[in-house]
Amino acid sequence: MWVQLEVFLQTFISGVLLGGLYALIGLGMTLILGVMKIINLTHGQLMMVAMYVAYWLFTLFHIDPYVSLLIAPPLLFLLGMLLQKTLINPVLRVESILPHNQVILTVGIGMVLQNLATIFFTSDYKSTPVDYATDAWYLSDYWKDAPFELSLSYPWTVSFLLAVGITTALWFFLAKTDTGKSIRATAQDRDAAALMGVNVGLMRVITFGLGSALVGAAGCLFIPIYYLFPSLGSQFTLIAFVITILGGLGSTMGAILGGLILGIFESMTATYVGMGWAPVGRFAIFVAALVFLPGGVASLLKRKAVSK
């Protein structure tokens, strides 16, 4: 019994740690969707770019991947603003037979970034062999009579705590600053925000940059515990999309809960079904959300708020 409980708790903890990083990835896509009303399908490729920035900073200058949080996300913020202003904005203004041509554009941008990474860095797998990669905290070190042994991976825990800190900073920015309030107003009603004096075009540019910075930060948090290759971005674009659907389109709180749910579900699937079944579990929860909860977790939160 204790062994089964230990396995369950260890799996649950691993799922929460993974879900915290997933939530950060989903927040970037959700923020862009809420303001611009488009699905950014180059999201994972932007994360891949940030991971390469962190990798080369570590390889060439021995800068710790966590320290690269001070470098890579600002670079991704500028890259996101550049992509939005020079490529996406012109397409948004053009009348087209295809109503979602801007989504197709983001797919093209992602393909360009992936192929450029393959040309410049080859398709070989890369990693950052940090000294603390295999370090862990053990429950027995703090509770001598613990009935079971639980461990927390050092890099996973640090990455999770940093993700929580970044998410908290994002909430403060959106709730307390004038720019953040303008972004929220643009997301709620673009025309009304424009009538109130909000520069809607500038908010779109800043939002795309901010979403890119968030996924760039996630890339820096993943690189100490994950391998890197050019096509990695496609996997994380899918993860971000699943979180966005699961959480509810445009809902930041839904994205956080969706990331945690997906992380725990994948961890449970890998432990009790098999490692190779984790992507299948991801697809299953995506289909289940579309069929049984089309409004995502956000719809449940709204119902609960209304019932009160």
PDB file of C-alpha atoms in Angstrom:
ATOM      1  CA  MET A   1       0.000   0.000   0.000  1.00  0.00           C
ATOM      2  CA  TRP A   2       2.748   2.449   0.983  1.00  0.00           C
ATOM      3  CA  VAL A   3       4.671   1.626  -2.175  1.00  0.00           C
ATOM      4  CA  GLN A   4       1.638   2.346  -4.364  1.00  0.00           C
ATOM      5  CA  LEU A   5       0.979   5.606  -2.506  1.00  0.00           C
ATOM      6  CA  GLU A   6       4.628   6.591  -2.892  1.00  0.00           C
ATOM      7  CA  VAL A   7       4.517   5.974  -6.643  1.00  0.00           C
ATOM      8  CA  PHE A   8       1.287   7.957  -6.950  1.00  0.00           C
ATOM      9  CA  LEU A   9       2.602  10.926  -4.951  1.00  0.00           C
ATOM     10  CA  GLN A  10       5.910  10.962  -6.821  1.00  0.00           C
ATOM     11  CA  THR A  11       4.063  10.866 -10.142  1.00  0.00           C
ATOM     12  CA  PHE A  12       1.695  13.624  -9.027  1.00  0.00           C
ATOM     13  CA  ILE A  13       4.572  15.858  -7.909  1.00  0.00           C
ATOM     14  CA  SER A  14       6.378  15.295 -11.206  1.00  0.00           C
ATOM     15  CA  GLY A  15       3.173  16.185 -13.049  1.00  0.00           C
ATOM     16  CA  VAL A  16       2.757  19.427 -11.095  1.00  0.00           C
ATOM     17  CA  LEU A  17       6.360  20.454 -11.812  1.00  0.00           C
ATOM     18  CA  LEU A  18       5.894  19.708 -15.509  1.00  0.00           C
ATOM     19  CA  GLY A  19       2.497  21.407 -15.542  1.00  0.00           C
ATOM     20  CA  GLY A  20       3.950  24.612 -14.135  1.00  0.00           C
ATOM     21  CA  LEU A  21       6.306  24.874 -17.110  1.00  0.00           C
ATOM     22  CA  TYR A  22       3.524  23.906 -19.511  1.00  0.00           C
ATOM     23  CA  ALA A  23       1.375  26.693 -18.056  1.00  0.00           C
ATOM     24  CA  LEU A  24       4.069  29.260 -18.861  1.00  0.00           C
ATOM     25  CA  ILE A  25       4.132  28.043 -22.475  1.00  0.00           C
ATOM     26  CA  GLY A  26       0.347  28.153 -22.721  1.00  0.00           C
ATOM     27  CA  LEU A  27       0.166  31.650 -21.216  1.00  0.00           C
ATOM     28  CA  GLY A  28       2.126  33.130 -24.114  1.00  0.00           C
ATOM     29  CA  MET A  29      -0.170  31.650 -26.764  1.00  0.00           C
ATOM     30  CA  THR A  30      -3.294  32.510 -24.747  1.00  0.00           C
ATOM     31  CA  LEU A  31      -2.219  36.123 -24.325  1.00  0.00           C
ATOM     32  CA  ILE A  32      -1.646  36.531 -28.059  1.00  0.00           C
ATOM     33  CA  LEU A  33      -4.965  34.838 -28.842  1.00  0.00           C
ATOM     34  CA  GLY A  34      -6.866  37.026 -26.384  1.00  0.00           C
ATOM     35  CA  VAL A  35      -5.606  40.311 -27.876  1.00  0.00           C
ATOM     36  CA  MET A  36      -5.055  39.472 -31.558  1.00  0.00           C
ATOM     37  CA  LYS A  37      -7.694  36.727 -31.987  1.00  0.00           C
ATOM     38  CA  ILE A  38      -5.248  34.458 -33.828  1.00  0.00           C
ATOM     39  CA  ILE A  39      -3.595  31.145 -32.983  1.00  0.00           C
ATOM     40  CA  ASN A  40       0.159  31.673 -33.103  1.00  0.00           C
ATOM     41  CA  LEU A  41       1.416  28.419 -34.628  1.00  0.00           C
ATOM     42  CA  THR A  42       5.031  29.567 -34.539  1.00  0.00           C
ATOM     43  CA  HIS A  43       4.938  29.573 -30.736  1.00  0.00           C
ATOM     44  CA  GLY A  44       7.044  26.450 -30.248  1.00  0.00           C
ATOM     45  CA  GLN A  45       9.628  27.567 -32.808  1.00  0.00           C
ATOM     46  CA  LEU A  46      10.108  30.811 -30.862  1.00  0.00           C
ATOM     47  CA  MET A  47      10.742  28.676 -27.790  1.00  0.00           C
ATOM     48  CA  MET A  48      13.271  26.670 -29.794  1.00  0.00           C
ATOM     49  CA  VAL A  49      15.081  29.897 -30.729  1.00  0.00           C
ATOM     50  CA  ALA A  50      15.295  30.872 -27.053  1.00  0.00           C
ATOM     51  CA  MET A  51      16.654  27.436 -26.176  1.00  0.00           C
ATOM     52  CA  TYR A  52      19.392  27.824 -28.780  1.00  0.00           C
ATOM     53  CA  VAL A  53      20.235  31.254 -27.350  1.00  0.00           C
ATOM     54  CA  ALA A  54      20.537  29.720 -23.866  1.00  0.00           C
ATOM     55  CA  TYR A  55      22.520  26.781 -25.247  1.00  0.00           C
ATOM     56  CA  TRP A  56      25.096  28.951 -27.003  1.00  0.00           C
ATOM     57  CA  LEU A  57      25.386  31.290 -24.031  1.00  0.00           C
ATOM     58  CA  PHE A  58      26.205  28.234 -21.924  1.00  0.00           C
ATOM     59  CA  THR A  59      28.537  26.662 -24.498  1.00  0.00           C
ATOM     60  CA  LEU A  60      30.500  29.767 -25.469  1.00  0.00           C
ATOM     61  CA  PHE A  61      30.412  31.893 -22.319  1.00  0.00           C
ATOM     62  CA  HIS A  62      29.533  29.342 -19.600  1.00  0.00           C
ATOM     63  CA  ILE A  63      26.441  31.343 -18.625  1.00  0.00           C
ATOM     64  CA  ASP A  64      24.023  29.251 -16.578  1.00  0.00           C
ATOM     65  CA  PRO A  65      20.705  28.629 -18.390  1.00  0.00           C
ATOM     66  CA  TYR A  66      18.813  30.232 -15.513  1.00  0.00           C
ATOM     67  CA  VAL A  67      20.959  33.363 -15.798  1.00  0.00           C
ATOM     68  CA  SER A  68      20.128  33.439 -19.520  1.00  0.00           C
ATOM     69  CA  LEU A  69      16.591  34.374 -18.414  1.00  0.00           C
ATOM     70  CA  LEU A  70      17.992  37.900 -18.291  1.00  0.00           C
ATOM     71  CA  ILE A  71      19.088  37.707 -21.948  1.00  0.00           C
ATOM     72  CA  ALA A  72      16.964  35.327 -24.044  1.00  0.00           C
ATOM     73  CA  PRO A  73      13.413  36.551 -23.156  1.00  0.00           C
ATOM     74  CA  PRO A  74      14.247  40.220 -23.922  1.00  0.00           C
ATOM     75  CA  LEU A  75      15.696  39.104 -27.275  1.00  0.00           C
ATOM     76  CA  LEU A  76      12.544  37.086 -27.969  1.00  0.00           C
ATOM     77  CA  PHE A  77      10.449  40.110 -26.985  1.00  0.00           C
ATOM     78  CA  LEU A  78      12.214  42.175 -29.652  1.00  0.00           C
ATOM     79  CA  LEU A  79      11.961  39.353 -32.199  1.00  0.00           C
ATOM     80  CA  GLY A  80       8.238  38.959 -31.504  1.00  0.00           C
ATOM     81  CA  MET A  81       7.614  42.691 -31.902  1.00  0.00           C
ATOM     82  CA  LEU A  82       9.583  42.657 -35.165  1.00  0.00           C
ATOM     83  CA  LEU A  83       7.587  39.711 -36.557  1.00  0.00           C
ATOM     84  CA  GLN A  84       4.293  41.290 -35.536  1.00  0.00           C
ATOM     85  CA  LYS A  85       5.079  44.727 -36.943  1.00  0.00           C
ATOM     86  CA  THR A  86       6.706  43.696 -40.230  1.00  0.00           C
ATOM     87  CA  LEU A  87       4.914  40.455 -41.169  1.00  0.00           C
ATOM     88  CA  ILE A  88       1.713  39.821 -39.228  1.00  0.00           C
ATOM     89  CA  ASN A  89       0.271  43.351 -39.053  1.00  0.00           C
ATOM     90  CA  PRO A  90       0.283  43.852 -42.868  1.00  0.00           C
ATOM     91  CA  VAL A  91      -1.504  40.526 -43.331  1.00  0.00           C
ATOM     92  CA  LEU A  92      -4.127  41.435 -40.724  1.00  0.00           C
ATOM     93  CA  ARG A  93      -4.985  44.540 -42.740  1.00  0.00           C
ATOM     94  CA  VAL A  94      -5.382  42.742 -46.082  1.00  0.00           C
ATOM     95  CA  GLU A  95      -8.757  41.412 -47.202  1.00  0.00           C
ATOM     96  CA  SER A  96      -8.378  37.806 -48.297  1.00  0.00           C
ATOM     97  CA  ILE A  97     -10.452  34.845 -49.417  1.00  0.00           C
ATOM     98  CA  LEU A  98      -8.874  32.921 -46.549  1.00  0.00           C
ATOM     99  CA  PRO A  99     -10.249  34.328 -43.268  1.00  0.00           C
ATOM    100  CA  HIS A 100      -7.366  32.895 -41.253  1.00  0.00           C
ATOM    101  CA  ASN A 101      -4.484  33.795 -43.541  1.00  0.00           C
ATOM    102  CA  GLN A 102      -2.560  35.223 -40.588  1.00  0.00           C
ATOM    103  CA  VAL A 103      -2.572  31.766 -38.974  1.00  0.00           C
ATOM    104  CA  ILE A 104      -1.098  30.297 -42.156  1.00  0.00           C
ATOM    105  CA  LEU A 105       1.546  33.021 -42.004  1.00  0.00           C
ATOM    106  CA  THR A 106       2.591  31.952 -38.499  1.00  0.00           C
ATOM    107  CA  VAL A 107       2.967  28.379 -39.778  1.00  0.00           C
ATOM    108  CA  GLY A 108       5.275  29.698 -42.510  1.00  0.00           C
ATOM    109  CA  ILE A 109       7.322  31.723 -40.015  1.00  0.00           C
ATOM    110  CA  GLY A 110       7.721  28.624 -37.872  1.00  0.00           C
ATOM    111  CA  MET A 111       8.932  26.584 -40.850  1.00  0.00           C
ATOM    112  CA  VAL A 112      11.473  29.283 -41.710  1.00  0.00           C
ATOM    113  CA  LEU A 113      12.812  29.402 -38.147  1.00  0.00           C
ATOM    114  CA  GLN A 114      13.038  25.611 -37.966  1.00  0.00           C
ATOM    115  CA  ASN A 115      14.880  25.313 -41.276  1.00  0.00           C
ATOM    116  CA  LEU A 116      17.255  28.147 -40.402  1.00  0.00           C
ATOM    117  CA  ALA A 117      18.094  26.365 -37.153  1.00  0.00           C
ATOM    118  CA  THR A 118      18.756  23.151 -39.091  1.00  0.00           C
ATOM    119  CA  ILE A 119      21.054  24.962 -41.537  1.00  0.00           C
ATOM    120  CA  PHE A 120      23.056  26.827 -38.903  1.00  0.00           C
ATOM    121  CA  PHE A 121      23.086  24.313 -36.039  1.00  0.00           C
ATOM    122  CA  THR A 122      22.454  20.952 -37.813  1.00  0.00           C
ATOM    123  CA  SER A 123      19.788  18.508 -36.643  1.00  0.00           C
ATOM    124  CA  ASP A 124      21.982  16.965 -33.923  1.00  0.00           C
ATOM    125  CA  TYR A 125      20.597  16.726 -30.409  1.00  0.00           C
ATOM    126  CA  LYS A 126      22.140  19.214 -27.996  1.00  0.00           C
ATOM    127  CA  SER A 127      21.983  19.736 -24.237  1.00  0.00           C
ATOM    128  CA  THR A 128      23.501  21.849 -21.474  1.00  0.00           C
ATOM    129  CA  PRO A 129      25.374  19.495 -19.094  1.00  0.00           C
ATOM    130  CA  VAL A 130      24.978  21.594 -15.945  1.00  0.00           C
ATOM    131  CA  ASP A 131      26.554  20.328 -12.722  1.00  0.00           C
ATOM    132  CA  TYR A 132      23.231  20.114 -10.875  1.00  0.00           C
ATOM    133  CA  ALA A 133      21.394  18.129 -13.568  1.00  0.00           C
ATOM    134  CA  THR A 134      21.104  14.992 -11.403  1.00  0.00           C
ATOM    135  CA  ASP A 135      20.818  16.693  -7.987  1.00  0.00           C
ATOM    136  CA  ALA A 136      17.671  16.138  -5.940  1.00  0.00           C
ATOM    137  CA  TRP A 137      16.070  16.867  -2.577  1.00  0.00           C
ATOM    138  CA  TYR A 138      14.793  13.893  -0.571  1.00  0.00           C
ATOM    139  CA  LEU A 139      11.935  13.882   1.907  1.00  0.00           C
ATOM    140  CA  SER A 140      13.934  11.688   4.320  1.00  0.00           C
ATOM    141  CA  ASP A 141      16.467  14.508   4.713  1.00  0.00           C
ATOM    142  CA  TYR A 142      13.776  16.613   6.409  1.00  0.00           C
ATOM    143  CA  TRP A 143      11.447  13.943   7.819  1.00  0.00           C
ATOM    144  CA  LYS A 144      13.399  11.060   9.324  1.00  0.00           C
ATOM    145  CA  ASP A 145      10.351   8.891  10.046  1.00  0.00           C
ATOM    146  CA  ALA A 146       8.653   9.415   6.685  1.00  0.00           C
ATOM    147  CA  PRO A 147       6.690   6.262   5.685  1.00  0.00           C
ATOM    148  CA  PHE A 148       7.859   6.634   2.081  1.00  0.00           C
ATOM    149  CA  GLU A 149      10.665   8.260   0.130  1.00  0.00           C
ATOM    150  CA  LEU A 150       9.881  11.184  -2.157  1.00  0.00           C
ATOM    151  CA  SER A 151      12.374  13.184  -4.167  1.00  0.00           C
ATOM    152  CA  LEU A 152      12.350  16.524  -5.940  1.00  0.00           C
ATOM    153  CA  SER A 153      14.683  17.029  -8.877  1.00  0.00           C
ATOM    154  CA  TYR A 154      16.730  20.185  -8.329  1.00  0.00           C
ATOM    155  CA  PRO A 155      16.469  21.572 -11.907  1.00  0.00           C
ATOM    156  CA  TRP A 156      12.766  20.679 -12.197  1.00  0.00           C
ATOM    157  CA  THR A 157      12.007  22.372  -8.873  1.00  0.00           C
ATOM    158  CA  VAL A 158      14.002  25.518  -9.648  1.00  0.00           C
ATOM    159  CA  SER A 159      12.408  25.756 -13.096  1.00  0.00           C
ATOM    160  CA  PHE A 160       8.941  25.365 -11.568  1.00  0.00           C
ATOM    161  CA  LEU A 161       9.549  28.047  -8.925  1.00  0.00           C
ATOM    162  CA  LEU A 162      10.914  30.452 -11.539  1.00  0.00           C
ATOM    163  CA  ALA A 163       7.871  29.744 -13.729  1.00  0.00           C
ATOM    164  CA  VAL A 164       5.607  30.595 -10.764  1.00  0.00           C
ATOM    165  CA  GLY A 165       7.569  33.815 -10.221  1.00  0.00           C
ATOM    166  CA  ILE A 166       7.283  34.803 -13.893  1.00  0.00           C
ATOM    167  CA  THR A 167       3.554  34.023 -13.894  1.00  0.00           C
ATOM    168  CA  THR A 168       3.084  36.170 -10.780  1.00  0.00           C
ATOM    169  CA  ALA A 169       5.022  39.016 -12.409  1.00  0.00           C
ATOM    170  CA  LEU A 170       2.801  38.712 -15.499  1.00  0.00           C
ATOM    171  CA  TRP A 171      -0.338  38.945 -13.337  1.00  0.00           C
ATOM    172  CA  PHE A 172       1.027  42.042 -11.607  1.00  0.00           C
ATOM    173  CA  PHE A 173       1.894  43.603 -14.973  1.00  0.00           C
ATOM    174  CA  LEU A 174      -1.552  42.966 -16.459  1.00  0.00           C
ATOM    175  CA  ALA A 175      -3.485  43.976 -13.336  1.00  0.00           C
ATOM    176  CA  LYS A 176      -1.519  46.918 -11.960  1.00  0.00           C
ATOM    177  CA  THR A 177       0.225  48.756 -14.803  1.00  0.00           C
ATOM    178  CA  ASP A 178      -1.324  51.103 -17.361  1.00  0.00           C
ATOM    179  CA  THR A 179       0.094  49.103 -20.268  1.00  0.00           C
ATOM    180  CA  GLY A 180      -1.234  45.874 -18.800  1.00  0.00           C
ATOM    181  CA  LYS A 181      -4.688  47.361 -18.313  1.00  0.00           C
ATOM    182  CA  SER A 182      -4.611  48.607 -21.918  1.00  0.00           C
ATOM    183  CA  ILE A 183      -3.756  45.091 -23.106  1.00  0.00           C
ATOM    184  CA  ARG A 184      -6.667  43.658 -21.126  1.00  0.00           C
ATOM    185  CA  ALA A 185      -9.008  46.329 -22.492  1.00  0.00           C
ATOM    186  CA  THR A 186      -7.899  45.528 -26.048  1.00  0.00           C
ATOM    187  CA  ALA A 187      -8.557  41.842 -25.441  1.00  0.00           C
ATOM    188  CA  GLN A 188     -12.053  42.510 -24.057  1.00  0.00           C
ATOM    189  CA  ASP A 189     -13.249  44.986 -26.696  1.00  0.00           C
ATOM    190  CA  ARG A 190     -10.857  46.392 -29.276  1.00  0.00           C
ATOM    191  CA  ASP A 191     -13.217  49.086 -30.574  1.00  0.00           C
ATOM    192  CA  ALA A 192     -14.172  50.328 -27.114  1.00  0.00           C
ATOM    193  CA  ALA A 193     -10.506  50.402 -26.104  1.00  0.00           C
ATOM    194  CA  ALA A 194      -9.671  52.497 -29.177  1.00  0.00           C
ATOM    195  CA  LEU A 195     -12.482  54.931 -28.329  1.00  0.00           C
ATOM    196  CA  MET A 196     -11.032  55.298 -24.839  1.00  0.00           C
ATOM    197  CA  GLY A 197      -7.685  56.371 -26.286  1.00  0.00           C
ATOM    198  CA  VAL A 198      -5.816  53.054 -26.210  1.00  0.00           C
ATOM    199  CA  ASN A 199      -3.318  52.608 -29.036  1.00  0.00           C
ATOM    200  CA  VAL A 200      -4.654  49.232 -30.171  1.00  0.00           C
ATOM    201  CA  GLY A 201      -1.959  48.720 -32.805  1.00  0.00           C
ATOM    202  CA  LEU A 202       0.821  49.283 -30.268  1.00  0.00           C
ATOM    203  CA  MET A 203      -0.862  46.943 -27.772  1.00  0.00           C
ATOM    204  CA  ARG A 204      -0.920  44.210 -30.417  1.00  0.00           C
ATOM    205  CA  VAL A 205       2.793  44.629 -31.071  1.00  0.00           C
ATOM    206  CA  ILE A 206       3.617  44.620 -27.346  1.00  0.00           C
ATOM    207  CA  THR A 207       1.383  41.605 -26.738  1.00  0.00           C
ATOM    208  CA  PHE A 208       3.040  39.519 -29.443  1.00  0.00           C
ATOM    209  CA  GLY A 209       6.422  40.486 -28.030  1.00  0.00           C
ATOM    210  CA  LEU A 210       5.288  39.620 -24.519  1.00  0.00           C
ATOM    211  CA  GLY A 211       3.917  36.243 -25.602  1.00  0.00           C
ATOM    212  CA  SER A 212       7.220  35.524 -27.353  1.00  0.00           C
ATOM    213  CA  ALA A 213       9.160  36.548 -24.221  1.00  0.00           C
ATOM    214  CA  LEU A 214       7.056  34.213 -22.061  1.00  0.00           C
ATOM    215  CA  VAL A 215       7.710  31.201 -24.261  1.00  0.00           C
ATOM    216  CA  GLY A 216      11.355  32.288 -24.466  1.00  0.00           C
ATOM    217  CA  ALA A 217      11.518  32.177 -20.671  1.00  0.00           C
ATOM    218  CA  ALA A 218       9.977  28.700 -20.787  1.00  0.00           C
ATOM    219  CA  GLY A 219      12.740  27.664 -23.199  1.00  0.00           C
ATOM    220  CA  CYS A 220      15.421  28.823 -20.736  1.00  0.00           C
ATOM    221  CA  LEU A 221      13.706  26.835 -17.965  1.00  0.00           C
ATOM    222  CA  PHE A 222      13.476  23.697 -20.117  1.00  0.00           C
ATOM    223  CA  ILE A 223      17.021  23.660 -21.501  1.00  0.00           C
ATOM    224  CA  PRO A 224      18.720  22.353 -18.290  1.00  0.00           C
ATOM    225  CA  ILE A 225      16.361  19.345 -18.219  1.00  0.00           C
ATOM    226  CA  TYR A 226      15.554  18.766 -21.879  1.00  0.00           C
ATOM    227  CA  TYR A 227      17.343  18.025 -25.117  1.00  0.00           C
ATOM    228  CA  LEU A 228      17.353  20.446 -28.038  1.00  0.00           C
ATOM    229  CA  PHE A 229      16.990  19.987 -31.796  1.00  0.00           C
ATOM    230  CA  PRO A 230      15.483  22.168 -34.571  1.00  0.00           C
ATOM    231  CA  SER A 231      12.133  20.379 -34.924  1.00  0.00           C
ATOM    232  CA  LEU A 232      11.507  20.520 -31.173  1.00  0.00           C
ATOM    233  CA  GLY A 233       9.310  23.578 -31.670  1.00  0.00           C
ATOM    234  CA  SER A 234       6.509  21.650 -33.381  1.00  0.00           C
ATOM    235  CA  GLN A 235       6.022  19.508 -30.280  1.00  0.00           C
ATOM    236  CA  PHE A 236       5.700  22.501 -27.987  1.00  0.00           C
ATOM    237  CA  THR A 237       3.419  24.357 -30.400  1.00  0.00           C
ATOM    238  CA  LEU A 238       1.042  21.403 -30.126  1.00  0.00           C
ATOM    239  CA  ILE A 239       1.350  21.425 -26.332  1.00  0.00           C
ATOM    240  CA  ALA A 240       0.593  25.159 -26.200  1.00  0.00           C
ATOM    241  CA  PHE A 241      -2.410  24.668 -28.496  1.00  0.00           C
ATOM    242  CA  VAL A 242      -3.791  21.834 -26.337  1.00  0.00           C
ATOM    243  CA  ILE A 243      -3.385  23.983 -23.197  1.00  0.00           C
ATOM    244  CA  THR A 244      -5.134  26.903 -24.897  1.00  0.00           C
ATOM    245  CA  ILE A 245      -8.114  24.724 -25.863  1.00  0.00           C
ATOM    246  CA  LEU A 246      -8.185  22.944 -22.507  1.00  0.00           C
ATOM    247  CA  GLY A 247      -7.982  26.165 -20.525  1.00  0.00           C
ATOM    248  CA  GLY A 248     -10.381  28.152 -22.672  1.00  0.00           C
ATOM    249  CA  LEU A 249      -9.586  30.473 -25.562  1.00  0.00           C
ATOM    250  CA  GLY A 250      -8.022  33.678 -24.311  1.00  0.00           C
ATOM    251  CA  SER A 251      -8.236  32.851 -20.570  1.00  0.00           C
ATOM    252  CA  THR A 252      -4.970  33.316 -18.660  1.00  0.00           C
ATOM    253  CA  MET A 253      -6.278  31.558 -15.538  1.00  0.00           C
ATOM    254  CA  GLY A 254      -7.566  28.767 -17.763  1.00  0.00           C
ATOM    255  CA  ALA A 255      -4.102  28.451 -19.348  1.00  0.00           C
ATOM    256  CA  ILE A 256      -2.510  28.005 -15.912  1.00  0.00           C
ATOM    257  CA  LEU A 257      -5.023  25.349 -14.882  1.00  0.00           C
ATOM    258  CA  GLY A 258      -4.849  23.728 -18.328  1.00  0.00           C
ATOM    259  CA  GLY A 259      -1.060  23.468 -18.107  1.00  0.00           C
ATOM    260  CA  LEU A 260      -1.239  21.856 -14.662  1.00  0.00           C
ATOM    261  CA  ILE A 261      -3.951  19.420 -15.769  1.00  0.00           C
ATOM    262  CA  LEU A 262      -1.998  18.425 -18.873  1.00  0.00           C
ATOM    263  CA  GLY A 263       1.258  17.993 -16.928  1.00  0.00           C
ATOM    264  CA  ILE A 264      -0.369  15.780 -14.292  1.00  0.00           C
ATOM    265  CA  PHE A 265      -2.278  13.780 -16.915  1.00  0.00           C
ATOM    266  CA  GLU A 266       0.871  13.147 -18.972  1.00  0.00           C
ATOM    267  CA  SER A 267       2.827  12.134 -15.889  1.00  0.00           C
ATOM    268  CA  MET A 268       0.117   9.711 -14.775  1.00  0.00           C
ATOM    269  CA  THR A 269      -0.152   8.263 -18.266  1.00  0.00           C
ATOM    270  CA  ALA A 270       3.619   7.734 -18.488  1.00  0.00           C
ATOM    271  CA  THR A 271       3.729   5.984 -15.103  1.00  0.00           C
ATOM    272  CA  TYR A 272       0.642   3.797 -15.219  1.00  0.00           C
ATOM    273  CA  VAL A 273       0.337   3.129 -18.952  1.00  0.00           C
ATOM    274  CA  GLY A 274       3.804   3.618 -20.456  1.00  0.00           C
ATOM    275  CA  MET A 275       6.279   6.323 -21.445  1.00  0.00           C
ATOM    276  CA  GLY A 276       5.357   6.078 -25.114  1.00  0.00           C
ATOM    277  CA  TRP A 277       1.704   6.711 -24.322  1.00  0.00           C
ATOM    278  CA  ALA A 278       2.187  10.240 -22.947  1.00  0.00           C
ATOM    279  CA  PRO A 279       1.591  11.902 -26.382  1.00  0.00           C
ATOM    280  CA  VAL A 280      -1.478   9.704 -26.805  1.00  0.00           C
ATOM    281  CA  GLY A 281      -2.752  10.902 -23.448  1.00  0.00           C
ATOM    282  CA  ARG A 282      -2.183  14.484 -24.591  1.00  0.00           C
ATOM    283  CA  PHE A 283      -4.284  13.859 -27.689  1.00  0.00           C
ATOM    284  CA  ALA A 284      -6.981  12.098 -25.649  1.00  0.00           C
ATOM    285  CA  ILE A 285      -7.400  14.979 -23.217  1.00  0.00           C
ATOM    286  CA  PHE A 286      -7.477  17.407 -26.169  1.00  0.00           C
ATOM    287  CA  VAL A 287     -10.334  15.508 -27.834  1.00  0.00           C
ATOM    288  CA  ALA A 288     -12.150  15.129 -24.516  1.00  0.00           C
ATOM    289  CA  ALA A 289     -11.957  18.891 -23.938  1.00  0.00           C
ATOM    290  CA  LEU A 290     -13.369  19.604 -27.403  1.00  0.00           C
ATOM    291  CA  VAL A 291     -16.252  17.146 -26.954  1.00  0.00           C
ATOM    292  CA  PHE A 292     -17.226  17.540 -23.293  1.00  0.00           C
ATOM    293  CA  LEU A 293     -15.850  20.973 -22.370  1.00  0.00           C
ATOM    294  CA  PRO A 294     -15.712  23.112 -25.538  1.00  0.00           C
ATOM    295  CA  GLY A 295     -15.406  26.293 -23.475  1.00  0.00           C
ATOM    296  CA  GLY A 296     -12.434  24.921 -21.564  1.00  0.00           C
ATOM    297  CA  VAL A 297     -11.758  25.204 -17.850  1.00  0.00           C
ATOM    298  CA  ALA A 298     -12.541  28.930 -18.115  1.00  0.00           C
ATOM    299  CA  SER A 299     -16.206  28.117 -18.789  1.00  0.00           C
ATOM    300  CA  LEU A 300     -16.391  26.197 -15.497  1.00  0.00           C
ATOM    301  CA  LEU A 301     -14.845  29.145 -13.652  1.00  0.00           C
ATOM    302  CA  LYS A 302     -17.420  31.488 -15.217  1.00  0.00           C
ATOM    303  CA  ARG A 303     -20.299  29.203 -14.262  1.00  0.00           C
ATOM    304  CA  LYS A 304     -19.051  29.038 -10.682  1.00  0.00           C
ATOM    305  CA  ALA A 305     -18.735  32.831 -10.522  1.00  0.00           C
ATOM    306  CA  VAL A 306     -22.269  33.298 -11.917  1.00  0.00           C
ATOM    307  CA  SER A 307     -23.766  30.761  -9.511  1.00  0.00           C
ATOM    308  CA  LYS A 308     -22.367  32.732  -6.563  1.00  0.00           C
TER     309      LYS A 308
END
